[in-house]
XYZ file of C-alpha atoms in Angstrom:
685
model
C -0.733 1.110 24.220
C -2.436 3.693 21.529
C -1.040 6.607 23.038
C 2.872 5.647 23.107
C 2.587 4.388 19.541
C 0.828 7.743 18.244
C 3.178 10.097 19.922
C 6.517 7.850 18.747
C 4.535 7.818 14.648
C 4.288 11.601 15.238
C 6.971 12.761 16.347
C 8.837 10.381 13.448
C 6.588 11.578 10.573
C 7.225 15.324 11.111
C 11.429 14.747 12.033
C 10.857 12.739 8.572
C 8.696 14.693 6.497
C 11.140 18.181 7.870
C 14.452 15.879 6.529
C 12.352 15.482 2.917
C 12.221 18.584 2.017
C 15.713 19.378 0.660
C 15.199 15.553 -1.423
C 12.638 17.251 -2.468
C 13.899 20.108 -3.602
C 16.915 18.681 -4.856
C 14.917 15.578 -6.734
C 15.394 16.290 -10.596
C 12.935 15.272 -11.701
C 10.255 16.665 -9.273
C 12.316 19.894 -10.835
C 11.406 19.006 -14.355
C 8.195 17.880 -13.482
C 6.888 21.233 -11.338
C 9.415 23.196 -13.574
C 11.979 24.973 -10.967
C 14.990 24.824 -9.796
C 17.506 24.859 -6.432
C 21.589 26.213 -6.163
C 23.256 24.015 -6.314
C 26.739 23.469 -4.786
C 29.732 21.865 -3.857
C 28.249 18.261 -2.341
C 24.886 19.259 -2.334
C 25.158 15.605 -5.677
C 24.948 13.523 -2.068
C 21.879 15.940 -0.602
C 19.091 13.485 -1.489
C 21.687 10.130 -0.261
C 22.494 11.119 3.128
C 18.971 13.020 3.986
C 17.453 9.902 2.127
C 19.382 7.703 4.608
C 18.643 9.764 7.685
C 15.545 9.654 7.153
C 14.683 5.644 6.331
C 17.015 5.052 9.668
C 14.532 7.140 11.913
C 11.316 7.014 9.643
C 11.501 3.246 7.743
C 12.989 1.436 10.216
C 10.851 1.400 13.169
C 8.251 -0.519 9.924
C 11.191 -3.359 10.250
C 11.232 -3.911 14.104
C 7.224 -4.008 14.358
C 7.685 -6.763 11.382
C 10.172 -9.186 13.164
C 6.827 -9.913 15.353
C 5.488 -11.400 11.931
C 7.957 -13.166 10.164
C 9.042 -14.504 13.659
C 5.150 -16.283 14.643
C 5.299 -17.415 10.683
C 2.093 -14.041 9.999
C 3.263 -11.751 7.811
C 1.080 -8.878 6.998
C 1.441 -4.937 7.175
C 4.487 -4.457 9.394
C 5.780 -6.796 6.994
C 4.383 -5.476 3.610
C 4.963 -1.944 4.609
C 8.821 -3.012 5.572
C 9.432 -5.177 2.692
C 8.544 -2.580 0.290
C 10.195 0.327 2.588
C 13.466 -1.677 1.641
C 12.872 -2.629 -1.723
C 12.734 1.393 -2.213
C 16.210 1.690 -0.238
C 17.999 -0.706 -1.964
C 17.487 1.178 -5.884
C 17.791 4.319 -3.837
C 21.397 3.359 -2.628
C 22.486 1.311 -5.634
C 21.677 4.130 -7.882
C 24.257 6.169 -5.930
C 26.754 3.802 -8.008
C 25.172 2.465 -10.730
C 23.653 4.482 -13.915
C 19.926 4.496 -13.487
C 17.483 5.921 -16.309
C 16.219 8.406 -13.156
C 16.920 8.999 -8.925
C 14.653 6.606 -6.822
C 15.236 9.348 -2.845
C 12.135 11.706 -3.243
C 10.138 8.364 -4.306
C 11.325 6.380 -0.878
C 10.533 9.614 1.878
C 7.840 10.536 0.023
C 6.285 6.526 1.045
C 7.943 6.527 4.534
C 7.108 10.256 5.214
C 3.501 9.053 3.899
C 3.733 5.777 5.873
C 3.718 6.863 8.993
C 1.896 10.073 8.520
C -0.686 7.329 8.254
C 0.264 4.897 10.803
C -0.086 7.941 13.061
C -4.171 8.282 11.546
C -4.530 5.303 13.219
C -2.954 5.057 16.411
C -4.091 8.943 17.123
C -8.231 6.981 15.819
C -7.555 3.956 17.405
C -5.989 5.691 20.861
C -9.703 8.356 20.780
C -12.298 5.831 20.462
C -10.583 3.690 23.090
C -10.953 6.002 25.444
C -14.238 4.711 26.946
C -12.391 2.933 29.616
C -10.533 5.996 30.356
C -13.154 7.703 30.421
C -14.952 5.850 33.151
C -12.215 6.222 35.266
C -11.914 9.213 35.642
C -15.338 9.032 37.038
C -14.469 7.751 39.962
C -13.148 10.820 42.432
C -9.956 10.322 44.132
C -10.689 11.480 47.939
C -14.418 10.944 50.167
C -15.968 12.001 53.014
C -15.658 9.545 55.410
C -17.739 10.211 58.736
C -15.617 9.846 61.583
C -17.389 7.853 65.079
C -18.146 11.352 66.539
C -19.883 11.896 64.153
C -17.476 15.021 62.005
C -15.822 14.311 58.880
C -12.334 13.126 57.458
C -11.017 13.956 53.777
C -10.527 9.809 52.435
C -8.271 8.919 50.041
C -11.156 6.396 48.013
C -8.762 3.699 48.449
C -8.414 3.996 52.115
C -12.660 3.241 52.126
C -14.440 -0.067 53.480
C -16.980 -1.640 52.998
C -19.370 -0.928 56.079
C -18.025 2.810 56.142
C -20.264 5.800 55.518
C -19.355 8.995 54.095
C -20.935 12.031 53.065
C -21.525 13.763 50.001
C -22.048 16.382 49.516
C -23.797 18.447 46.230
C -22.210 18.980 43.525
C -19.813 15.929 44.335
C -19.314 12.331 43.176
C -19.955 9.319 45.182
C -17.020 7.516 45.885
C -17.548 4.051 46.428
C -20.881 2.107 45.251
C -23.212 2.182 48.915
C -27.120 2.596 49.747
C -27.508 5.952 51.058
C -28.843 5.770 54.490
C -29.978 9.794 55.613
C -30.377 12.567 52.812
C -33.112 13.292 49.489
C -30.853 13.702 46.489
C -30.939 13.454 42.154
C -27.914 11.709 41.169
C -27.188 11.811 37.739
C -26.180 7.579 36.838
C -25.746 9.587 32.746
C -22.237 8.222 32.916
C -23.258 4.782 33.397
C -26.887 3.719 32.253
C -26.989 6.450 29.109
C -30.429 7.499 29.992
C -29.493 11.465 31.355
C -32.601 12.294 33.543
C -31.302 12.468 36.996
C -33.102 9.306 39.694
C -34.377 9.985 42.745
C -32.562 9.067 45.252
C -33.339 8.282 49.748
C -32.954 6.682 52.092
C -32.369 2.742 51.333
C -32.080 4.197 47.283
C -28.704 2.014 45.879
C -26.174 5.432 44.147
C -23.097 4.047 41.956
C -19.044 5.069 43.417
C -18.927 7.642 39.189
C -22.353 9.237 39.172
C -22.690 12.808 39.914
C -25.054 13.597 43.813
C -27.400 17.324 43.080
C -28.573 19.879 44.938
C -28.822 17.565 47.908
C -27.122 16.235 50.825
C -26.428 11.763 50.953
C -25.139 9.435 53.982
C -24.334 6.835 52.101
C -22.687 3.704 53.417
C -19.959 2.113 51.566
C -20.664 -1.092 50.652
C -18.337 -2.006 47.641
C -15.268 -0.147 46.895
C -12.239 -0.600 45.084
C -12.114 -3.724 41.832
C -15.823 -4.377 43.673
C -17.692 -1.407 42.444
C -19.951 -1.222 39.521
C -17.837 1.120 37.329
C -15.043 -1.496 37.532
C -16.792 -4.039 36.468
C -17.596 -1.838 33.306
C -14.718 -1.240 32.359
C -13.188 -4.569 32.574
C -16.213 -5.671 30.242
C -15.569 -2.083 27.840
C -12.234 -2.874 27.878
C -11.856 -6.669 27.077
C -15.005 -5.923 24.390
C -12.005 -3.371 22.759
C -9.503 -6.335 22.436
C -11.968 -9.082 21.979
C -11.789 -9.940 17.540
C -15.606 -10.198 16.004
C -16.034 -12.257 13.029
C -15.476 -9.982 10.300
C -12.386 -8.473 12.391
C -10.135 -12.532 11.876
C -11.753 -11.917 8.295
C -9.787 -8.826 7.356
C -6.945 -10.124 9.840
C -6.234 -12.985 7.603
C -7.239 -11.095 4.199
C -4.057 -9.073 5.427
C -1.954 -12.160 5.692
C -2.704 -13.746 2.502
C -2.388 -10.481 0.895
C 1.920 -10.982 2.107
C 1.574 -14.211 -0.430
C -0.838 -12.016 -3.038
C 2.182 -8.916 -3.147
C 4.923 -11.502 -2.990
C 3.212 -13.180 -6.208
C 2.376 -9.735 -8.033
C 5.404 -9.048 -7.605
C 7.800 -11.800 -8.971
C 5.140 -12.617 -11.912
C 5.950 -8.379 -12.765
C 9.338 -9.248 -12.384
C 9.373 -11.800 -15.180
C 7.138 -9.818 -17.088
C 8.598 -6.647 -17.215
C 12.110 -8.791 -17.640
C 10.573 -10.225 -20.316
C 9.712 -7.385 -22.108
C 12.537 -5.076 -21.508
C 14.812 -7.099 -20.137
C 16.030 -7.002 -16.385
C 16.791 -3.212 -15.334
C 15.185 0.096 -13.243
C 11.877 -0.040 -14.494
C 11.910 -3.831 -13.755
C 12.837 -3.231 -10.210
C 10.414 -0.043 -9.840
C 7.226 -1.190 -10.744
C 8.478 -4.508 -8.533
C 8.770 -1.244 -5.742
C 4.709 -0.462 -6.678
C 3.535 -3.859 -6.785
C 4.882 -3.930 -3.402
C 3.553 -0.554 -2.463
C 0.386 -0.773 -3.892
C -0.400 -4.033 -1.341
C 0.601 -2.469 1.802
C -2.995 -3.525 3.418
C -3.066 0.017 5.839
C -6.337 0.042 5.077
C -7.407 -3.558 5.443
C -5.368 -3.646 8.788
C -7.802 -0.381 9.682
C -11.338 -1.325 8.785
C -12.398 -3.697 11.694
C -10.475 -2.034 14.785
C -11.288 1.269 13.973
C -15.305 0.743 13.800
C -14.686 -2.124 16.742
C -13.787 0.690 19.029
C -16.296 3.081 18.005
C -18.672 0.362 18.739
C -17.550 -0.968 21.495
C -17.090 2.920 23.067
C -20.825 3.979 21.757
C -23.078 1.190 23.268
C -20.854 1.494 26.661
C -22.136 5.749 26.327
C -25.530 4.001 25.279
C -26.238 1.901 28.794
C -24.843 -1.627 25.820
C -22.333 -3.318 27.732
C -20.498 -5.934 25.035
C -19.142 -8.824 26.858
C -18.592 -10.899 23.509
C -17.674 -8.346 20.619
C -18.444 -12.374 18.272
C -22.588 -12.026 20.019
C -22.331 -7.680 19.069
C -21.966 -8.804 16.074
C -24.788 -11.626 15.185
C -27.550 -8.936 17.066
C -27.756 -7.853 13.100
C -28.874 -11.755 12.312
C -31.676 -12.289 14.461
C -34.241 -13.762 13.892
C -35.943 -13.564 16.952
C -35.529 -12.017 19.996
C -37.471 -13.651 23.099
C -38.957 -11.887 26.200
C -39.071 -12.816 29.170
C -42.745 -11.806 30.357
C -42.490 -9.870 33.261
C -40.079 -7.480 34.250
C -38.811 -7.023 31.139
C -42.226 -6.534 28.693
C -43.283 -4.917 32.878
C -43.067 -3.342 35.243
C -42.803 -6.660 37.463
C -45.403 -5.320 39.485
C -48.674 -6.079 40.253
C -51.238 -2.291 40.097
C -54.589 -1.490 41.075
C -55.847 -1.484 37.086
C -59.602 -0.411 37.982
C -62.365 -1.056 40.176
C -65.956 -0.758 40.726
C -67.478 -0.533 43.956
C -71.306 -1.559 45.330
C -73.944 1.700 44.712
C -72.918 4.207 47.983
C -69.506 3.523 48.116
C -66.723 5.888 46.730
C -63.705 4.009 45.020
C -61.657 5.727 47.379
C -63.586 4.796 50.396
C -63.115 1.158 49.285
C -59.447 1.895 48.106
C -58.507 3.226 51.664
C -60.200 0.382 53.732
C -58.268 -1.888 51.485
C -54.813 -0.365 52.211
C -56.033 -0.350 55.717
C -55.946 -3.718 55.530
C -53.408 -4.630 53.738
C -51.096 -2.535 55.581
C -48.734 -4.721 57.692
C -48.604 -7.863 54.321
C -46.065 -8.462 52.672
C -47.671 -9.497 49.649
C -47.325 -7.900 45.410
C -50.690 -7.600 45.920
C -50.789 -5.982 49.096
C -48.287 -3.468 47.896
C -50.051 -3.172 44.221
C -53.244 -1.587 47.003
C -50.939 1.082 49.270
C -49.380 2.635 46.136
C -52.511 3.350 44.337
C -54.052 4.121 47.731
C -50.394 6.635 48.217
C -51.002 7.425 44.257
C -54.444 9.212 44.926
C -52.887 10.616 47.949
C -55.835 8.666 49.986
C -55.785 8.831 54.149
C -56.148 5.468 55.148
C -57.966 4.420 58.565
C -56.772 2.625 60.757
C -56.745 -1.514 61.020
C -56.121 -3.897 63.825
C -56.110 -7.753 64.348
C -55.163 -8.629 61.540
C -54.719 -12.277 60.479
C -53.392 -14.168 56.615
C -56.164 -16.314 55.974
C -53.417 -18.758 53.710
C -55.152 -19.335 49.889
C -57.462 -16.853 50.879
C -56.647 -13.259 52.128
C -56.324 -10.907 54.948
C -58.839 -9.153 57.283
C -58.481 -6.505 59.775
C -60.818 -5.006 62.155
C -60.811 -1.271 60.877
C -62.199 1.178 61.738
C -64.268 2.601 59.393
C -66.569 6.284 61.585
C -65.144 7.669 58.379
C -65.858 5.415 55.526
C -69.072 5.461 53.290
C -72.258 4.015 55.678
C -70.061 3.291 58.343
C -71.184 3.853 61.585
C -67.644 2.461 64.173
C -65.592 4.145 66.503
C -62.567 3.045 67.940
C -64.277 1.704 71.229
C -65.887 -1.159 69.422
C -62.705 -2.705 67.820
C -64.025 -1.401 64.750
C -65.597 -3.879 61.142
C -64.718 -6.245 60.428
C -62.457 -6.086 56.871
C -61.458 -8.915 53.427
C -59.523 -8.437 51.014
C -59.693 -11.733 49.150
C -60.022 -14.184 46.131
C -62.489 -15.717 45.049
C -61.555 -18.456 47.650
C -62.571 -16.111 50.701
C -66.163 -15.653 48.908
C -66.193 -19.138 49.195
C -65.132 -19.176 52.634
C -67.284 -16.341 53.487
C -70.753 -17.594 51.429
C -70.861 -14.049 49.976
C -72.747 -13.185 47.170
C -71.421 -11.076 43.975
C -73.370 -8.105 42.896
C -74.626 -8.511 38.910
C -72.812 -5.164 38.485
C -69.763 -6.719 40.425
C -70.353 -10.607 38.805
C -69.740 -9.180 35.241
C -66.276 -6.307 36.439
C -65.254 -9.566 37.470
C -65.728 -11.474 34.228
C -64.434 -9.358 32.408
C -60.998 -9.093 33.617
C -61.026 -11.820 33.653
C -61.300 -12.275 29.819
C -58.038 -9.684 29.996
C -56.404 -11.630 31.936
C -56.534 -10.171 35.008
C -56.433 -11.576 38.506
C -59.699 -9.702 40.430
C -59.950 -9.348 44.728
C -62.834 -7.903 46.683
C -63.588 -6.108 49.044
C -65.830 -7.255 51.768
C -67.074 -5.359 55.384
C -68.783 -6.791 57.905
C -69.336 -9.597 55.413
C -71.126 -7.350 52.824
C -69.312 -7.055 49.714
C -68.552 -3.658 48.627
C -66.250 -3.705 46.067
C -64.174 -5.728 43.326
C -60.397 -4.777 42.251
C -58.487 -5.485 38.854
C -54.931 -6.788 39.543
C -52.492 -7.055 36.658
C -49.499 -6.595 35.895
C -49.258 -3.180 34.268
C -47.123 -3.253 31.312
C -44.782 -0.716 30.283
C -45.992 1.878 27.728
C -42.332 1.302 25.665
C -43.257 -1.886 24.605
C -46.070 -1.231 22.193
C -43.088 0.533 20.415
C -40.155 -2.270 20.347
C -41.322 -4.190 19.298
C -43.136 -2.194 16.110
C -40.208 -1.290 15.972
C -38.314 -4.096 15.474
C -41.705 -5.929 13.768
C -40.055 -3.229 11.163
C -36.477 -4.535 11.323
C -37.288 -7.177 10.034
C -37.166 -9.610 13.847
C -39.752 -12.004 14.754
C -41.289 -11.121 18.889
C -41.810 -13.896 21.083
C -42.332 -13.645 24.661
C -41.848 -16.293 27.565
C -44.023 -16.688 31.266
C -44.745 -19.515 33.877
C -47.848 -17.681 33.908
C -51.043 -19.436 32.058
C -52.642 -20.079 28.840
C -54.796 -17.135 29.082
C -52.659 -14.761 30.510
C -50.049 -15.062 28.254
C -52.018 -15.125 24.664
C -54.494 -11.991 26.576
C -50.498 -9.689 27.237
C -49.197 -11.370 23.244
C -52.953 -9.496 21.304
C -52.114 -6.996 23.083
C -48.207 -5.961 22.221
C -48.722 -7.511 19.162
C -46.148 -10.363 20.098
C -45.833 -13.574 17.540
C -45.021 -16.176 19.366
C -46.496 -17.132 23.202
C -44.716 -19.913 25.975
C -46.668 -19.904 28.582
C -46.682 -22.030 31.494
C -43.394 -21.961 31.276
C -40.916 -23.705 34.487
C -37.513 -22.039 34.390
C -35.707 -24.174 34.244
C -37.181 -25.352 30.890
C -36.627 -21.828 29.316
C -33.913 -22.865 27.235
C -35.699 -25.105 25.813
C -37.751 -22.931 23.967
C -34.736 -20.860 22.751
C -34.280 -24.243 21.256
C -36.482 -24.964 20.498
C -36.871 -21.876 17.412
C -33.293 -22.968 17.204
C -34.575 -26.120 15.873
C -36.245 -23.587 13.489
C -33.011 -23.218 11.177
C -33.331 -19.281 13.315
C -30.774 -17.215 14.749
C -31.802 -16.166 18.238
C -31.438 -14.068 20.983
C -32.711 -13.691 24.576
C -34.017 -11.072 27.359
C -34.154 -12.075 30.720
C -32.889 -10.767 33.922
C -29.651 -12.617 33.667
C -30.273 -14.661 36.793
C -33.469 -16.568 36.391
C -33.012 -16.671 32.724
C -29.502 -18.315 32.955
C -29.418 -20.635 30.942
C -31.762 -19.882 28.426
C -29.034 -16.790 27.689
C -26.908 -19.042 27.336
C -28.318 -21.090 25.014
C -29.189 -18.281 23.462
C -26.951 -17.107 19.835
C -27.832 -14.162 21.494
C -28.288 -13.667 25.009
C -29.284 -10.121 26.669
C -29.413 -9.444 30.228
C -31.733 -5.916 30.768
C -31.605 -4.478 33.994
C -28.150 -5.231 36.100
C -26.696 -2.506 34.959
C -25.351 -2.587 39.563
C -24.539 -6.226 39.192
C -22.775 -6.282 36.047
C -20.772 -9.916 37.316
C -23.332 -11.859 34.645
C -21.138 -14.014 33.659
C -24.858 -16.048 31.104
C -25.024 -13.329 29.274
C -23.376 -11.642 25.979
C -24.850 -7.863 25.824
C -25.635 -6.413 28.561
C -28.330 -3.773 29.280
C -28.103 -1.247 32.101
C -31.135 0.677 31.423
C -34.349 -1.692 33.198
C -35.949 -0.541 29.082
C -36.469 -3.113 26.595
C -35.960 0.017 23.865
C -32.172 -1.550 24.663
C -32.964 -4.127 22.548
C -34.100 -2.273 19.293
C -31.060 0.085 19.856
C -28.702 -2.819 20.421
C -29.871 -4.764 16.960
C -29.771 -0.535 15.068
C -26.221 -0.355 16.356
C -25.263 -3.766 15.989
C -26.144 -3.053 12.135
C -24.925 -0.310 10.693
C -21.414 -1.311 13.669
C -21.682 -3.972 9.813
C -22.905 -1.568 7.170
C -19.376 0.522 8.267
C -16.960 -2.489 8.566
C -18.575 -3.899 4.624
C -17.960 -0.193 3.553
C -14.648 -0.206 4.577
C -13.807 -3.300 3.455
C -15.152 -3.267 0.022
C -13.046 0.569 -0.020
C -9.650 -1.240 1.004
C -9.849 -4.957 -1.036
C -11.221 -2.815 -3.879
C -8.741 -0.101 -3.607
C -6.022 -3.359 -3.638
C -8.416 -5.166 -6.310
C -7.735 -2.442 -8.983
C -4.939 -0.875 -8.092
C -2.701 -3.842 -8.201
C -2.747 -4.263 -11.353
C -1.884 -0.527 -12.524
C 1.144 -0.909 -10.414
C 2.260 -3.873 -12.064
C 2.261 -2.474 -15.469
C -0.883 -4.432 -16.711
C -1.892 -0.548 -18.409
C 1.383 0.569 -19.289
C 1.065 -0.234 -23.204
C -1.480 3.279 -23.142
C 0.836 4.874 -21.409
C -0.713 4.298 -17.712
C 2.315 3.979 -15.357
C 2.185 4.005 -10.769
C 4.791 5.233 -9.763
C 5.307 3.690 -6.330
C 5.081 7.806 -4.944
C 1.381 8.021 -5.803
C 0.870 3.910 -5.457
C 1.556 5.177 -1.287
C 0.005 8.655 -1.871
C -2.872 6.081 -3.411
C -2.572 4.533 -0.228
C -2.781 6.932 2.253
C -5.936 7.943 0.820
C -7.942 5.080 1.072
C -6.099 5.023 4.810
C -7.853 8.326 5.761
C -11.039 7.869 4.253
C -11.651 4.499 5.748
C -10.639 6.184 8.615
C -13.020 9.030 8.684
C -15.381 6.427 7.307
C -15.655 3.995 10.257
C -15.497 7.335 12.191
C -19.494 8.596 11.037
C -20.257 5.577 13.069
C -20.212 8.279 15.545
C -23.228 9.647 14.025
C -26.193 6.554 13.559
C -29.036 7.674 14.999
C -30.332 4.895 17.514
C -33.763 6.178 18.689
C -36.453 4.862 18.228
C -39.088 7.026 16.434
C -42.575 7.909 18.146
C -45.053 6.662 16.289
C -48.790 7.075 16.492
C -49.484 3.344 15.091
C -47.139 1.754 18.316
C -48.640 4.251 20.718
C -50.769 2.426 23.385
C -53.974 1.443 22.984
C -56.010 3.840 24.996
C -56.544 1.983 28.352
C -54.514 -1.033 27.419
C -51.547 -1.172 30.035
C -51.729 -3.501 32.352
C -51.425 -8.327 31.517
C -51.502 -10.085 34.267
């Protein structure tokens, strides 16, 4: 739609401007002002009226047509004002042909239409460019795909022919044709067009890939999981399109202002006509004053002030991994008094990790960790996964384990070949040593004594809200591991950055008060809600709202749905492949809490641009309308309709340029020394 309007106004502007040249050349007023003359010939006196009528019919009538729906709906706005001004100018011009006037008005008429066309062309061009985010997203999806047949060969098919379950080959440098799971191959995939993150993401078997992303140097075979409207990219496109079509509170206010301006313009024109008629009697000067008032009142700049900023804001957010479902929520983000973060998976990694360990004399830490990883080899518990990952990070070789057994509520046991373990002497023939891994309940069951230095290690870990698990070999306690949910490095910067923006930071978690307080103290969080059940999370939001605060809630968009809905601004984080999160107002594609800060900064910057544009547009009318009415006529200052149109269009251009400057907003978060994580402070349970 915008592209069609852009071409219409562009074409009509150039044709009308070309047809206006003879009118300007044969205008006696301009000849007198600029000191030039053109040769006259029989019939040259008709150049001005004939060409002016053609310009009105070609360039002015479209405004009249667009005003018809406004009048039909009894909601006058910008098109109504423009049509009224152009119509009055046209009638005045024709009247000057048959009735004596002080000056001809044709050149004012054509320049008025030309400038209006130029302003609308610029507006449509700017809005079309700002609204191109959806088109850009659509271009990401390839037209064809290489489907793997049953005999292992490949065939080129249209992407629309793919079905769930198909196996496709994604060659190096090609776009992934649909959402799916990697079955074979390793490669780095560029997901920046979806997540905003420029660093390629490593993909291997069982990893998910998103349609429209670009494969790197490796070759992938992907099992299709979603196609067409079900893909993540299609969902993102719907969200971007809906957000661009929605109206913010400021935009609604600007639309209302444009409607009221119609009545103000009519009233001002009426008062101008009465005042000038009383002063000089009714003549062409009175009509000229009335026309000038109507020209000045045209709300080009006001009508452009908000929609253009909104469009640019939405496309900027999308390119930075922020999908806006509710324009009002995006605008309200700048006013947030407090933001509540769900701890696990948001401020922390959501995965337990080994953050420290201690062993008895004569036992090497690597040996102890390898032995524990061997025992935990068959366990799916998150602590077992953390132990195995810690061993993998150290490139440790784990010994063989047999007879695995999970001891409910206490830990796990297995027989492990410890022949290569420090102090070990068993071999495969005797089945290995009996090794246990578990918490304090396991020690109570085994009646194991805790050496003094391991007890001190456990006490210190408890003070830091860390969980301690023990390694017991043949009834002897040989090592202790401190486990914790690792705090994201960026969480330190996020809390400090939000404080710098004047936003209170709160955290809610189902963990114990000691654990929650330890994390809060480490990050500098203001308010802590601990031991909160999933069903009670929305009550914590209500608690802050009852204090008169505007509250934002950051969660995963699924478990935190009630709280996200209750919050003034619900922010779902880490939902890049599930864009249909109905409970959130804003969806952050990347699982990165720093995007919350970017959201607030973008909201503040966008609103600032809206304010600047409204002040310029409305301020222009406030000062220009009295001048157009002739309040300074006694001292010789009068605005002609053409000058009024020129100033009005200049205001429109300035508003458009100012909105485009929003693209330069800096959404980066500086690496300040005071927000770096303290040495050794990396964990939280």
